[in-house]
Short mmCIF file of C-alpha atoms in Angstrom, two decimals:
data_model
loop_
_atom_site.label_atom_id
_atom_site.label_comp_id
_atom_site.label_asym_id
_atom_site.label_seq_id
_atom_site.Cartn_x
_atom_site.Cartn_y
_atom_site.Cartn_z
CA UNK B 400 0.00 0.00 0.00
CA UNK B 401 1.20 3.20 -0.81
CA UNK B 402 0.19 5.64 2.27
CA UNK B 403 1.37 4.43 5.73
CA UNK B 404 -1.52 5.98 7.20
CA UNK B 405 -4.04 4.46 5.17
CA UNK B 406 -2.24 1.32 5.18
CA UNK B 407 -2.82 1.39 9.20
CA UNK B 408 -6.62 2.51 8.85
CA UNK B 409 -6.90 -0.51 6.69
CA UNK B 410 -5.73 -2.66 9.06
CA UNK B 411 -7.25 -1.41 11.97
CA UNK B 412 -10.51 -1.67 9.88
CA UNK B 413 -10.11 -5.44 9.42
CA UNK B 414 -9.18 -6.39 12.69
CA UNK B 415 -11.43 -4.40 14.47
CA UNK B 416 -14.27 -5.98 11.28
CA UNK B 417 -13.01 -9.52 12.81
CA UNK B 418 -13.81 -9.01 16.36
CA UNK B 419 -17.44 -7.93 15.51
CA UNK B 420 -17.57 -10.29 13.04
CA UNK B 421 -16.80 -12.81 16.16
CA UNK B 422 -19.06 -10.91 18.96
CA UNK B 423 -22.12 -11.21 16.16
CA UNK B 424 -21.60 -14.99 15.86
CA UNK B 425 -21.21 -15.94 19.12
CA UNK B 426 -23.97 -13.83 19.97
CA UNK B 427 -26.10 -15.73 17.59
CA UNK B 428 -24.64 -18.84 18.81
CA UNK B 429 -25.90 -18.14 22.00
CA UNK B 430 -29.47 -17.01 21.06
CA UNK B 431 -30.34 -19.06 18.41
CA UNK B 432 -27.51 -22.32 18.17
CA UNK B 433 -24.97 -23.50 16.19
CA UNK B 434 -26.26 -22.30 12.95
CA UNK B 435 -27.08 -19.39 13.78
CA UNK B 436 -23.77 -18.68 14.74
CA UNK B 437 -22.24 -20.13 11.67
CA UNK B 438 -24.41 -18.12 9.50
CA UNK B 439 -23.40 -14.76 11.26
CA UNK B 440 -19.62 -16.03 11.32
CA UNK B 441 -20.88 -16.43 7.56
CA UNK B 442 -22.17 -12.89 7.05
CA UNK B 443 -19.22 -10.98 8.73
CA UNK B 444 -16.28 -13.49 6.70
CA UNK B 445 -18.01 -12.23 3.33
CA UNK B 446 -17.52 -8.75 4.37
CA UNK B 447 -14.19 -9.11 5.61
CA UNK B 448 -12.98 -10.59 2.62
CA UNK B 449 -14.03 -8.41 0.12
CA UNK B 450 -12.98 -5.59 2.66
CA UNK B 451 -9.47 -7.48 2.52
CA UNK B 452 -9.04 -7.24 -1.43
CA UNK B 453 -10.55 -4.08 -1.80
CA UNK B 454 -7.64 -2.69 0.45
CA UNK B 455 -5.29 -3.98 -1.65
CA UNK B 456 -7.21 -1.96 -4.74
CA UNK B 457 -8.27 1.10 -2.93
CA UNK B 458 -3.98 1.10 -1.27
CA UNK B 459 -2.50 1.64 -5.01
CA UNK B 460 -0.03 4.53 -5.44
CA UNK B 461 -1.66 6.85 -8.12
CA UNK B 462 -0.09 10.28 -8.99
CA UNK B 463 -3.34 11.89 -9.63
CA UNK B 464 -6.33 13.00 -7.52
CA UNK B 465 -8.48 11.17 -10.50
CA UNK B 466 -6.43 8.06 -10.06
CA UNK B 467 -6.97 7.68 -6.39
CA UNK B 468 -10.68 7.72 -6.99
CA UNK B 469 -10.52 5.60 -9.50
CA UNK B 470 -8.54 3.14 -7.34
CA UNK B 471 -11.44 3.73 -4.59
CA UNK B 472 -14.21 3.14 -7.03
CA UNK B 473 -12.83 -0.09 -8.47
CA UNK B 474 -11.78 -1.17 -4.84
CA UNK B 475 -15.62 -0.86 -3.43
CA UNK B 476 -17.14 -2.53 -7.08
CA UNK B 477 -14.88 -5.50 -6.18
CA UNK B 478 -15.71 -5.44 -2.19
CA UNK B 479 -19.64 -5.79 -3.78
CA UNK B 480 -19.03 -8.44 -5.75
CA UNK B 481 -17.05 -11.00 -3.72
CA UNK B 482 -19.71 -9.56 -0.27
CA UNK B 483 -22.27 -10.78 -3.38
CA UNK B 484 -20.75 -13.77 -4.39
CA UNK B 485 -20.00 -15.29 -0.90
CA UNK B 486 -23.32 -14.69 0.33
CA UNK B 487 -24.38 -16.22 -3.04
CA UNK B 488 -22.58 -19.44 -2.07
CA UNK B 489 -23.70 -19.71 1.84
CA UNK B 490 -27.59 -19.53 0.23
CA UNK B 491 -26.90 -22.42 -2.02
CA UNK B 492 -24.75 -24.76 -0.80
CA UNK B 493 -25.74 -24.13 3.49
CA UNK B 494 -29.39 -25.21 4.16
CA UNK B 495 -29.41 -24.96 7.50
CA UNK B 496 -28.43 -21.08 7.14
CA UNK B 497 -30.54 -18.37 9.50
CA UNK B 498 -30.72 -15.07 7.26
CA UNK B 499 -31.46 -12.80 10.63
CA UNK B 500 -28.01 -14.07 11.68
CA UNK B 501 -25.96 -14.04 8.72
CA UNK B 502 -27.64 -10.21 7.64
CA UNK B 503 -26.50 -9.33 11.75
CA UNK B 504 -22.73 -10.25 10.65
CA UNK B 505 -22.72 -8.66 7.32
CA UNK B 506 -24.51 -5.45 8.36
CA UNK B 507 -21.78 -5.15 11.71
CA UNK B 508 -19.16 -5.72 9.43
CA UNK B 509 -20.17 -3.45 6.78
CA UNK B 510 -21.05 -0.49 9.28
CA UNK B 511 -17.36 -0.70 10.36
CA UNK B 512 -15.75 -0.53 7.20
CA UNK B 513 -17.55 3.05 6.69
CA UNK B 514 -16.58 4.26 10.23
CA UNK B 515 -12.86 3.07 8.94
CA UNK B 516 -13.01 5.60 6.06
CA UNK B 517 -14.33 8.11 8.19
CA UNK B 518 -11.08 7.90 10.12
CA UNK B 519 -9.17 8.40 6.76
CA UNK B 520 -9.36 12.28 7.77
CA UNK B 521 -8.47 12.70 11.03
CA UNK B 522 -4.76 12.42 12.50
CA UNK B 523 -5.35 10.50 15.38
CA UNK B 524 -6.51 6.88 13.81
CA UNK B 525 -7.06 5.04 16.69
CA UNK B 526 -9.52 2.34 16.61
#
């Protein structure tokens, strides 16, 4: 990645994405059972992987203002289409999947990865 800073946010951004991603499933687990839990471990792993490639995209060293955008644009198409593709994948091949649960870990994990870029901004990125 090109920026140290964002580099860090990034980072920050998926760890902190993984510890929600586990507070939502063992929530779950707890309320509803085993797959329940699975399902919201599913829901939160979809977002955190297309979180994970889209940093790679979004981290690019561009030498224009245009190119960075472009780099941000392509990086949140791609984060869409693998979030789209996994959860394509838990619907057809899991059957005993519990939507409530697996919607809980995607929308946690999602909601993070916009309070991340909010942080872009400020200099003290502590998350």
């Amino acid at each position: 990645m090109g920026n140290t800073t964002t580099a860090v946010v990034f980072s920050k951004m998926l760890r902190l994405q993984l510890y929600v991603t586990l507070t939502v499933a063992l929530g779950a687990f707890a309320i509803s059972g085993l797959h329940a839990g699975i399902s919201g471990l599913i829901g939160g792993t979809a977002v955190l992987i297309g979180a994970f490639f889209s940093t790679r995209v979004a981290g690019r060293e561009t030498k224009t203002p245009s190119g960075a955008l472009f780099n941000l644009l392509k990086a949140e198409a791609l984060k869409i289409l693998i979030i789209i593709a996994v959860l394509f994948f838990a619907f057809k091949f899991y059957k005993q999947l519990v939507p409530p649960a697996l919607l809980a870990g995607v929308a946690a994990a999602a909601l993070l990865s916009g309070a991340a870029i909010g942080k872009l901004n400020k200099a003290d990125i502590k998350i």
